[in-house]
PDB file of C-alpha atoms in Angstrom:
ATOM      1  CA  ALA A   1       3.896  38.688 -95.194  1.00 42.00           C
ATOM      2  CA  ARG A   2       0.369  37.409 -95.491  1.00 46.00           C
ATOM      3  CA  GLY A   3      -2.532  39.763 -94.757  1.00 46.00           C
ATOM      4  CA  ALA A   4      -6.215  39.819 -94.924  1.00 47.00           C
ATOM      5  CA  SER A   5      -6.122  39.101 -98.617  1.00 57.00           C
ATOM      6  CA  ALA A   6      -4.416  35.693 -98.179  1.00 69.00           C
ATOM      7  CA  VAL A   7      -6.108  32.809 -99.872  1.00 82.00           C
ATOM      8  CA  CYS A   8      -6.629  29.695 -97.827  1.00 84.00           C
ATOM      9  CA  PRO A   9      -4.619  26.787 -99.254  1.00 86.00           C
ATOM     10  CA  ALA A  10      -6.903  24.036-100.758  1.00 83.00           C
ATOM     11  CA  ALA A  11      -5.069  21.311 -98.949  1.00 85.00           C
ATOM     12  CA  THR A  12      -6.018  22.831 -95.507  1.00 83.00           C
ATOM     13  CA  ALA A  13      -9.674  21.677 -95.446  1.00 81.00           C
ATOM     14  CA  ALA A  14      -9.141  17.861 -94.921  1.00 84.00           C
ATOM     15  CA  PRO A  15      -6.507  18.010 -92.020  1.00 86.00           C
ATOM     16  CA  TYR A  16      -8.534  20.866 -90.392  1.00 84.00           C
ATOM     17  CA  GLY A  17     -11.722  18.723 -90.642  1.00 83.00           C
ATOM     18  CA  ARG A  18      -9.913  15.834 -88.907  1.00 86.00           C
ATOM     19  CA  ALA A  19      -8.598  18.175 -86.201  1.00 85.00           C
ATOM     20  CA  LEU A  20     -12.066  19.632 -85.700  1.00 84.00           C
ATOM     21  CA  ALA A  21     -13.627  16.083 -85.354  1.00 85.00           C
ATOM     22  CA  ALA A  22     -10.846  15.029 -82.875  1.00 86.00           C
ATOM     23  CA  GLY A  23     -11.327  18.241 -80.904  1.00 84.00           C
ATOM     24  CA  THR A  24     -15.083  17.610 -80.719  1.00 85.00           C
ATOM     25  CA  ARG A  25     -14.574  14.091 -79.351  1.00 86.00           C
ATOM     26  CA  TYR A  26     -12.065  15.495 -76.935  1.00 85.00           C
ATOM     27  CA  LEU A  27     -14.542  17.964 -75.596  1.00 83.00           C
ATOM     28  CA  LEU A  28     -17.339  15.421 -75.354  1.00 84.00           C
ATOM     29  CA  LEU A  29     -15.026  12.999 -73.389  1.00 85.00           C
ATOM     30  CA  GLY A  30     -13.861  15.807 -71.194  1.00 83.00           C
ATOM     31  CA  GLN A  31     -17.400  16.858 -70.247  1.00 81.00           C
ATOM     32  CA  GLN A  32     -18.378  13.229 -69.495  1.00 83.00           C
ATOM     33  CA  LEU A  33     -15.285  12.728 -67.400  1.00 83.00           C
ATOM     34  CA  HIS A  34     -15.965  15.959 -65.492  1.00 81.00           C
ATOM     35  CA  GLY A  35     -19.485  14.832 -64.845  1.00 82.00           C
ATOM     36  CA  HIS A  36     -18.336  11.592 -63.234  1.00 83.00           C
ATOM     37  CA  TYR A  37     -15.764  13.532 -61.259  1.00 83.00           C
ATOM     38  CA  ARG A  38     -18.468  15.890 -59.943  1.00 83.00           C
ATOM     39  CA  GLU A  39     -20.447  12.849 -58.644  1.00 84.00           C
ATOM     40  CA  ILE A  40     -17.365  11.351 -56.980  1.00 83.00           C
ATOM     41  CA  ARG A  41     -16.451  14.643 -55.303  1.00 82.00           C
ATOM     42  CA  ARG A  42     -20.049  15.373 -54.166  1.00 82.00           C
ATOM     43  CA  ALA A  43     -20.274  11.838 -52.505  1.00 79.00           C
ATOM     44  CA  ASP A  44     -16.893  12.337 -50.875  1.00 79.00           C
ATOM     45  CA  ASP A  45     -17.745  15.855 -49.574  1.00 80.00           C
ATOM     46  CA  LEU A  46     -20.992  14.565 -48.100  1.00 78.00           C
ATOM     47  CA  GLY A  47     -19.154  11.790 -46.268  1.00 79.00           C
ATOM     48  CA  ASP A  48     -20.497   8.880 -48.243  1.00 76.00           C
ATOM     49  CA  ALA A  49     -16.936   7.634 -48.805  1.00 72.00           C
ATOM     50  CA  ALA A  50     -16.379   7.130 -45.052  1.00 75.00           C
ATOM     51  CA  ALA A  51     -18.214   3.819 -45.142  1.00 73.00           C
ATOM     52  CA  LEU A  52     -16.209   2.460 -48.057  1.00 77.00           C
ATOM     53  CA  THR A  53     -13.299  -0.014 -47.601  1.00 80.00           C
ATOM     54  CA  PRO A  54      -9.772   1.442 -47.554  1.00 82.00           C
ATOM     55  CA  ASP A  55      -9.000   0.469 -51.101  1.00 82.00           C
ATOM     56  CA  TYR A  56     -11.987   2.337 -52.441  1.00 79.00           C
ATOM     57  CA  ARG A  57     -11.184   5.402 -50.353  1.00 80.00           C
ATOM     58  CA  VAL A  58      -7.710   5.321 -51.934  1.00 85.00           C
ATOM     59  CA  LYS A  59      -9.281   5.173 -55.403  1.00 84.00           C
ATOM     60  CA  ILE A  60     -11.381   8.265 -54.548  1.00 82.00           C
ATOM     61  CA  LYS A  61      -8.279  10.155 -53.440  1.00 83.00           C
ATOM     62  CA  LYS A  62      -6.444   9.123 -56.648  1.00 85.00           C
ATOM     63  CA  ALA A  63      -9.437  10.194 -58.770  1.00 84.00           C
ATOM     64  CA  ARG A  64      -9.355  13.693 -57.265  1.00 80.00           C
ATOM     65  CA  GLU A  65      -5.584  13.978 -57.912  1.00 81.00           C
ATOM     66  CA  LEU A  66      -5.827  12.546 -61.424  1.00 83.00           C
ATOM     67  CA  HIS A  67      -8.616  14.978 -62.289  1.00 82.00           C
ATOM     68  CA  GLN A  68      -6.416  18.024 -61.546  1.00 79.00           C
ATOM     69  CA  ARG A  69      -3.700  16.636 -63.905  1.00 80.00           C
ATOM     70  CA  LEU A  70      -6.344  16.020 -66.594  1.00 82.00           C
ATOM     71  CA  LEU A  71      -7.762  19.534 -66.055  1.00 80.00           C
ATOM     72  CA  ASP A  72      -4.226  20.938 -66.726  1.00 82.00           C
ATOM     73  CA  ASP A  73      -4.073  19.010 -70.036  1.00 81.00           C
ATOM     74  CA  TYR A  74      -7.569  20.101 -70.904  1.00 82.00           C
ATOM     75  CA  ARG A  75      -6.702  23.784 -70.448  1.00 81.00           C
ATOM     76  CA  GLU A  76      -3.468  23.241 -72.414  1.00 81.00           C
ATOM     77  CA  MET A  77      -5.451  21.689 -75.255  1.00 81.00           C
ATOM     78  CA  ARG A  78      -7.820  24.701 -75.188  1.00 81.00           C
ATOM     79  CA  VAL A  79      -4.937  27.058 -75.794  1.00 81.00           C
ATOM     80  CA  ALA A  80      -3.419  24.859 -78.494  1.00 79.00           C
ATOM     81  CA  PHE A  81      -6.719  24.481 -80.423  1.00 78.00           C
ATOM     82  CA  TYR A  82      -8.813  27.534 -79.719  1.00 73.00           C
ATOM     83  CA  GLU A  83      -6.029  30.119 -79.725  1.00 75.00           C
ATOM     84  CA  GLN A  84      -2.995  28.733 -81.609  1.00 79.00           C
ATOM     85  CA  LEU A  85      -4.707  26.813 -84.409  1.00 81.00           C
ATOM     86  CA  GLY A  86      -7.467  29.380 -84.852  1.00 79.00           C
ATOM     87  CA  ALA A  87      -4.967  32.250 -85.114  1.00 79.00           C
ATOM     88  CA  GLU A  88      -2.906  30.355 -87.727  1.00 81.00           C
ATOM     89  CA  MET A  89      -6.003  29.471 -89.800  1.00 83.00           C
ATOM     90  CA  ARG A  90      -7.104  33.090 -89.766  1.00 79.00           C
ATOM     91  CA  HIS A  91      -3.633  34.277 -90.627  1.00 80.00           C
ATOM     92  CA  ALA A  92      -3.643  31.935 -93.691  1.00 81.00           C
ATOM     93  CA  GLY A  93      -7.076  33.294 -94.783  1.00 84.00           C
ATOM     94  CA  CYS A  94      -8.941  30.209 -93.858  1.00 85.00           C
ATOM     95  CA  LYS A  95     -12.349  29.866 -92.167  1.00 80.00           C
ATOM     96  CA  THR A  96     -12.700  28.138 -88.799  1.00 79.00           C
ATOM     97  CA  GLY A  97     -15.539  26.314 -87.038  1.00 71.00           C
ATOM     98  CA  PRO A  98     -18.012  23.633 -88.229  1.00 65.00           C
ATOM     99  CA  LYS A  99     -18.761  25.521 -91.411  1.00 61.00           C
ATOM    100  CA  ALA A 100     -15.087  25.144 -92.481  1.00 61.00           C
ATOM    101  CA  ALA A 101     -15.271  21.439 -92.638  1.00 57.00           C
ATOM    102  CA  ALA A 102     -17.910  18.804 -93.291  1.00 51.00           C
ATOM    103  CA  ALA A 103     -19.777  17.677 -90.135  1.00 46.00           C
ATOM    104  CA  PRO A 104     -19.009  14.165 -88.947  1.00 47.00           C
ATOM    105  CA  ALA A 105     -21.384  11.671 -90.597  1.00 44.00           C
ATOM    106  CA  ASP A 106     -21.988   9.670 -87.438  1.00 49.00           C
ATOM    107  CA  VAL A 107     -23.246  12.570 -85.274  1.00 48.00           C
ATOM    108  CA  ALA A 108     -27.003  12.477 -84.731  1.00 51.00           C
ATOM    109  CA  GLY A 109     -29.277  14.636 -82.621  1.00 52.00           C
ATOM    110  CA  PRO A 110     -28.152  17.968 -81.114  1.00 59.00           C
ATOM    111  CA  MET A 111     -24.947  19.470 -82.560  1.00 65.00           C
ATOM    112  CA  PRO A 112     -21.925  18.484 -80.468  1.00 71.00           C
ATOM    113  CA  PRO A 113     -19.775  21.157 -78.873  1.00 76.00           C
ATOM    114  CA  SER A 114     -17.388  22.943 -81.198  1.00 76.00           C
ATOM    115  CA  PRO A 115     -13.694  23.353 -80.215  1.00 76.00           C
ATOM    116  CA  THR A 116     -13.817  26.742 -81.901  1.00 74.00           C
ATOM    117  CA  ASP A 117     -16.408  28.045 -79.485  1.00 76.00           C
ATOM    118  CA  ALA A 118     -14.785  29.517 -76.310  1.00 71.00           C
ATOM    119  CA  SER A 119     -17.782  28.751 -74.124  1.00 75.00           C
ATOM    120  CA  ALA A 120     -17.561  25.079 -75.089  1.00 75.00           C
ATOM    121  CA  TRP A 121     -14.277  24.848 -73.196  1.00 76.00           C
ATOM    122  CA  ALA A 122     -15.735  26.247 -69.951  1.00 74.00           C
ATOM    123  CA  MET A 123     -15.259  23.753 -67.148  1.00 68.00           C
ATOM    124  CA  ASP A 124     -16.329  24.911 -63.673  1.00 59.00           C
ATOM    125  CA  GLU A 125     -15.104  23.425 -60.394  1.00 52.00           C
ATOM    126  CA  PRO A 126     -17.968  21.612 -58.595  1.00 46.00           C
ATOM    127  CA  ALA A 127     -19.146  23.672 -55.598  1.00 44.00           C
ATOM    128  CA  SER A 128     -19.308  21.866 -52.267  1.00 42.00           C
ATOM    129  CA  ASP A 129     -22.849  21.014 -51.188  1.00 40.00           C
ATOM    130  CA  GLU A 130     -24.380  23.328 -48.619  1.00 39.00           C
ATOM    131  CA  PRO A 131     -26.783  22.283 -45.706  1.00 40.00           C
ATOM    132  CA  ALA A 132     -30.436  22.088 -46.254  1.00 38.00           C
ATOM    133  CA  THR A 133     -31.030  25.554 -44.738  1.00 41.00           C
ATOM    134  CA  PRO A 134     -31.760  27.843 -47.705  1.00 43.00           C
ATOM    135  CA  PRO A 135     -29.091  30.524 -48.189  1.00 43.00           C
ATOM    136  CA  ALA A 136     -29.816  34.169 -48.609  1.00 47.00           C
ATOM    137  CA  PRO A 137     -30.725  34.940 -52.241  1.00 49.00           C
ATOM    138  CA  PRO A 138     -27.894  36.502 -54.180  1.00 46.00           C
ATOM    139  CA  ALA A 139     -28.272  40.100 -55.092  1.00 45.00           C
ATOM    140  CA  ALA A 140     -27.677  39.512 -58.839  1.00 46.00           C
ATOM    141  CA  PRO A 141     -27.403  35.951 -60.086  1.00 41.00           C
ATOM    142  CA  THR A 142     -25.242  35.650 -63.073  1.00 39.00           C
ATOM    143  CA  ARG A 143     -24.310  32.848 -65.547  1.00 41.00           C
ATOM    144  CA  VAL A 144     -20.722  31.485 -65.277  1.00 35.00           C
ATOM    145  CA  LYS A 145     -18.645  33.013 -68.005  1.00 42.00           C
ATOM    146  CA  PRO A 146     -16.105  30.970 -69.978  1.00 42.00           C
ATOM    147  CA  GLU A 147     -12.702  31.251 -68.419  1.00 42.00           C
ATOM    148  CA  ALA A 148     -10.517  33.847 -70.168  1.00 47.00           C
ATOM    149  CA  PRO A 149      -6.707  33.950 -70.104  1.00 47.00           C
ATOM    150  CA  PRO A 150      -5.143  36.849 -68.189  1.00 48.00           C
ATOM    151  CA  PRO A 151      -3.386  39.449 -70.357  1.00 50.00           C
ATOM    152  CA  ALA A 152       0.289  38.693 -71.229  1.00 46.00           C
ATOM    153  CA  GLY A 153       2.676  39.597 -68.497  1.00 46.00           C
ATOM    154  CA  SER A 154       0.004  39.393 -65.775  1.00 52.00           C
ATOM    155  CA  THR A 155       0.193  36.744 -63.036  1.00 50.00           C
ATOM    156  CA  MET A 156      -3.289  37.585 -61.681  1.00 49.00           C
ATOM    157  CA  ALA A 157      -2.586  35.781 -58.447  1.00 61.00           C
ATOM    158  CA  ALA A 158      -1.720  32.646 -60.380  1.00 79.00           C
ATOM    159  CA  PRO A 159       0.106  30.014 -58.374  1.00 84.00           C
ATOM    160  CA  ALA A 160       3.894  29.764 -58.765  1.00 88.00           C
ATOM    161  CA  ILE A 161       5.098  26.586 -60.462  1.00 89.00           C
ATOM    162  CA  TRP A 162       8.095  24.871 -61.901  1.00 89.00           C
ATOM    163  CA  ILE A 163       8.410  24.033 -65.633  1.00 91.00           C
ATOM    164  CA  ASP A 164      11.115  22.019 -67.372  1.00 91.00           C
ATOM    165  CA  VAL A 165      13.173  23.357 -70.335  1.00 92.00           C
ATOM    166  CA  ASP A 166      14.999  20.467 -72.083  1.00 93.00           C
ATOM    167  CA  ASN A 167      17.958  21.747 -74.000  1.00 93.00           C
ATOM    168  CA  THR A 168      19.812  18.425 -74.325  1.00 92.00           C
ATOM    169  CA  LEU A 169      19.403  18.413 -78.027  1.00 91.00           C
ATOM    170  CA  CYS A 170      21.334  21.647 -78.421  1.00 92.00           C
ATOM    171  CA  ALA A 171      25.054  22.217 -78.219  1.00 92.00           C
ATOM    172  CA  GLN A 172      24.523  25.889 -77.372  1.00 93.00           C
ATOM    173  CA  PRO A 173      22.793  27.808 -74.645  1.00 93.00           C
ATOM    174  CA  THR A 174      19.086  28.719 -75.059  1.00 94.00           C
ATOM    175  CA  ARG A 175      17.486  31.865 -73.713  1.00 94.00           C
ATOM    176  CA  VAL A 176      14.034  31.461 -72.275  1.00 94.00           C
ATOM    177  CA  SER A 177      11.356  34.030 -71.514  1.00 94.00           C
ATOM    178  CA  VAL A 178       7.641  33.869 -70.413  1.00 94.00           C
ATOM    179  CA  ASP A 179       5.259  36.745 -71.136  1.00 93.00           C
ATOM    180  CA  GLY A 180       8.262  38.804 -72.288  1.00 92.00           C
ATOM    181  CA  GLN A 181      10.124  38.386 -69.058  1.00 92.00           C
ATOM    182  CA  SER A 182      13.503  36.711 -69.220  1.00 92.00           C
ATOM    183  CA  LEU A 183      13.991  33.585 -67.206  1.00 91.00           C
ATOM    184  CA  GLY A 184      17.722  33.329 -68.036  1.00 90.00           C
ATOM    185  CA  GLU A 185      19.603  30.802 -70.098  1.00 91.00           C
ATOM    186  CA  VAL A 186      19.603  26.986 -70.149  1.00 92.00           C
ATOM    187  CA  GLY A 187      23.109  25.659 -70.780  1.00 92.00           C
ATOM    188  CA  PRO A 188      24.119  23.433 -73.756  1.00 92.00           C
ATOM    189  CA  ARG A 189      23.068  19.843 -73.317  1.00 92.00           C
ATOM    190  CA  LYS A 190      21.242  20.729 -70.159  1.00 92.00           C
ATOM    191  CA  ARG A 191      17.671  20.184 -68.788  1.00 91.00           C
ATOM    192  CA  THR A 192      16.723  22.855 -66.280  1.00 90.00           C
ATOM    193  CA  SER A 193      13.597  23.660 -64.158  1.00 90.00           C
ATOM    194  CA  VAL A 194      12.624  27.319 -64.106  1.00 89.00           C
ATOM    195  CA  ARG A 195      10.104  29.171 -61.887  1.00 89.00           C
ATOM    196  CA  THR A 196       7.100  30.924 -63.420  1.00 92.00           C
ATOM    197  CA  HIS A 197       3.348  31.157 -62.910  1.00 91.00           C
ATOM    198  CA  ALA A 198       0.493  28.866 -63.996  1.00 88.00           C
ATOM    199  CA  GLY A 199      -2.029  29.863 -66.685  1.00 87.00           C
ATOM    200  CA  PRO A 200      -2.103  30.717 -70.445  1.00 89.00           C
ATOM    201  CA  ARG A 201       1.409  32.162 -71.096  1.00 90.00           C
ATOM    202  CA  GLU A 202       3.525  33.250 -74.120  1.00 92.00           C
ATOM    203  CA  VAL A 203       6.705  31.209 -74.098  1.00 94.00           C
ATOM    204  CA  CYS A 204       9.919  31.912 -76.135  1.00 94.00           C
ATOM    205  CA  ALA A 205      12.952  29.697 -76.241  1.00 94.00           C
ATOM    206  CA  LEU A 206      15.700  30.750 -78.714  1.00 93.00           C
ATOM    207  CA  PRO A 207      19.081  29.049 -79.117  1.00 92.00           C
ATOM    208  CA  GLU A 208      22.058  31.359 -78.959  1.00 90.00           C
ATOM    209  CA  SER A 209      22.639  31.103 -82.713  1.00 89.00           C
ATOM    210  CA  ASP A 210      19.072  32.269 -83.512  1.00 91.00           C
ATOM    211  CA  PRO A 211      19.400  35.992 -84.619  1.00 90.00           C
ATOM    212  CA  ARG A 212      15.693  36.669 -83.874  1.00 91.00           C
ATOM    213  CA  SER A 213      14.426  38.302 -80.738  1.00 92.00           C
ATOM    214  CA  CYS A 214      11.537  37.082 -78.623  1.00 92.00           C
ATOM    215  CA  GLY A 215       8.386  38.604 -80.146  1.00 89.00           C
ATOM    216  CA  ASP A 216       9.475  38.281 -83.732  1.00 90.00           C
ATOM    217  CA  ALA A 217       7.358  36.164 -86.094  1.00 85.00           C
ATOM    218  CA  GLY A 218       7.546  32.443 -85.244  1.00 85.00           C
ATOM    219  CA  THR A 219       9.274  32.887 -81.863  1.00 90.00           C
ATOM    220  CA  ILE A 220       6.246  32.813 -79.541  1.00 91.00           C
ATOM    221  CA  ARG A 221       4.451  29.702 -78.403  1.00 88.00           C
ATOM    222  CA  ARG A 222       1.268  30.193 -76.404  1.00 88.00           C
ATOM    223  CA  ALA A 223       0.617  27.372 -73.966  1.00 88.00           C
ATOM    224  CA  TYR A 224      -1.190  26.643 -70.686  1.00 87.00           C
ATOM    225  CA  LEU A 225       1.534  26.285 -68.122  1.00 89.00           C
ATOM    226  CA  HIS A 226       1.125  24.050 -65.136  1.00 87.00           C
ATOM    227  CA  GLU A 227       3.310  22.245 -62.599  1.00 84.00           C
ATOM    228  CA  GLY A 228       5.528  19.794 -64.558  1.00 84.00           C
ATOM    229  CA  TRP A 229       4.963  21.320 -68.003  1.00 89.00           C
ATOM    230  CA  SER A 230       7.945  20.785 -70.262  1.00 91.00           C
ATOM    231  CA  LEU A 231       9.348  22.216 -73.429  1.00 91.00           C
ATOM    232  CA  THR A 232      11.951  20.553 -75.632  1.00 92.00           C
ATOM    233  CA  VAL A 233      14.244  22.902 -77.561  1.00 91.00           C
ATOM    234  CA  HIS A 234      15.352  21.907 -81.118  1.00 87.00           C
ATOM    235  CA  CYS A 235      18.255  23.605 -82.857  1.00 82.00           C
ATOM    236  CA  GLU A 236      20.617  22.957 -85.713  1.00 71.00           C
ATOM    237  CA  SER A 237      23.959  21.279 -84.748  1.00 59.00           C
ATOM    238  CA  LYS A 238      27.004  23.439 -85.157  1.00 51.00           C
TER     239      LYS A 238
END
């Protein structure tokens, strides 16, 4: 097993650099998109959309629905890049962050957000606008903290959702668990929806022939679960 003395493979720097650059562009686009969404939502909440033609009111409604789906993808990408990739790089003895790869040559001005910085992934829901009457001053104003995943096994009032487990590629049952809690088995050549809770979770899906137990090395996938999230199981044919 690799430990703290592991030496980072030389071939890791180039693909990690490409992933870091792609993650930076993803963050920039996500922040720009969220800014546009805030403007649309603010105008809609203030009633500015009431004077629009029906087709534009439909577009506003679709924009708000699409934003939630994109936000689910954004949070899933945060888990994949910030938690999964970072953990694998550190396990292999590799550095992470901008210093681990050359900075993009076409970036000028202030440094762009880094996908390895947890605060760069913070995306706050726009608050609805209040009337002009000044509200009472808060007792202790605080900065918004980056969203942190709840501990494994905790639902933390997370909404219940359905996720899909696709076992159609396997001719054997697959046992599924989320945060260490068994969700049962998915039959051979079957695709099944199972009930769980939204948020960053630890997912395990092991075919019947796999001798390992959930929690063993290589059995856990950390992902941001949301309504409609799906997992495809791959196993060797028997």
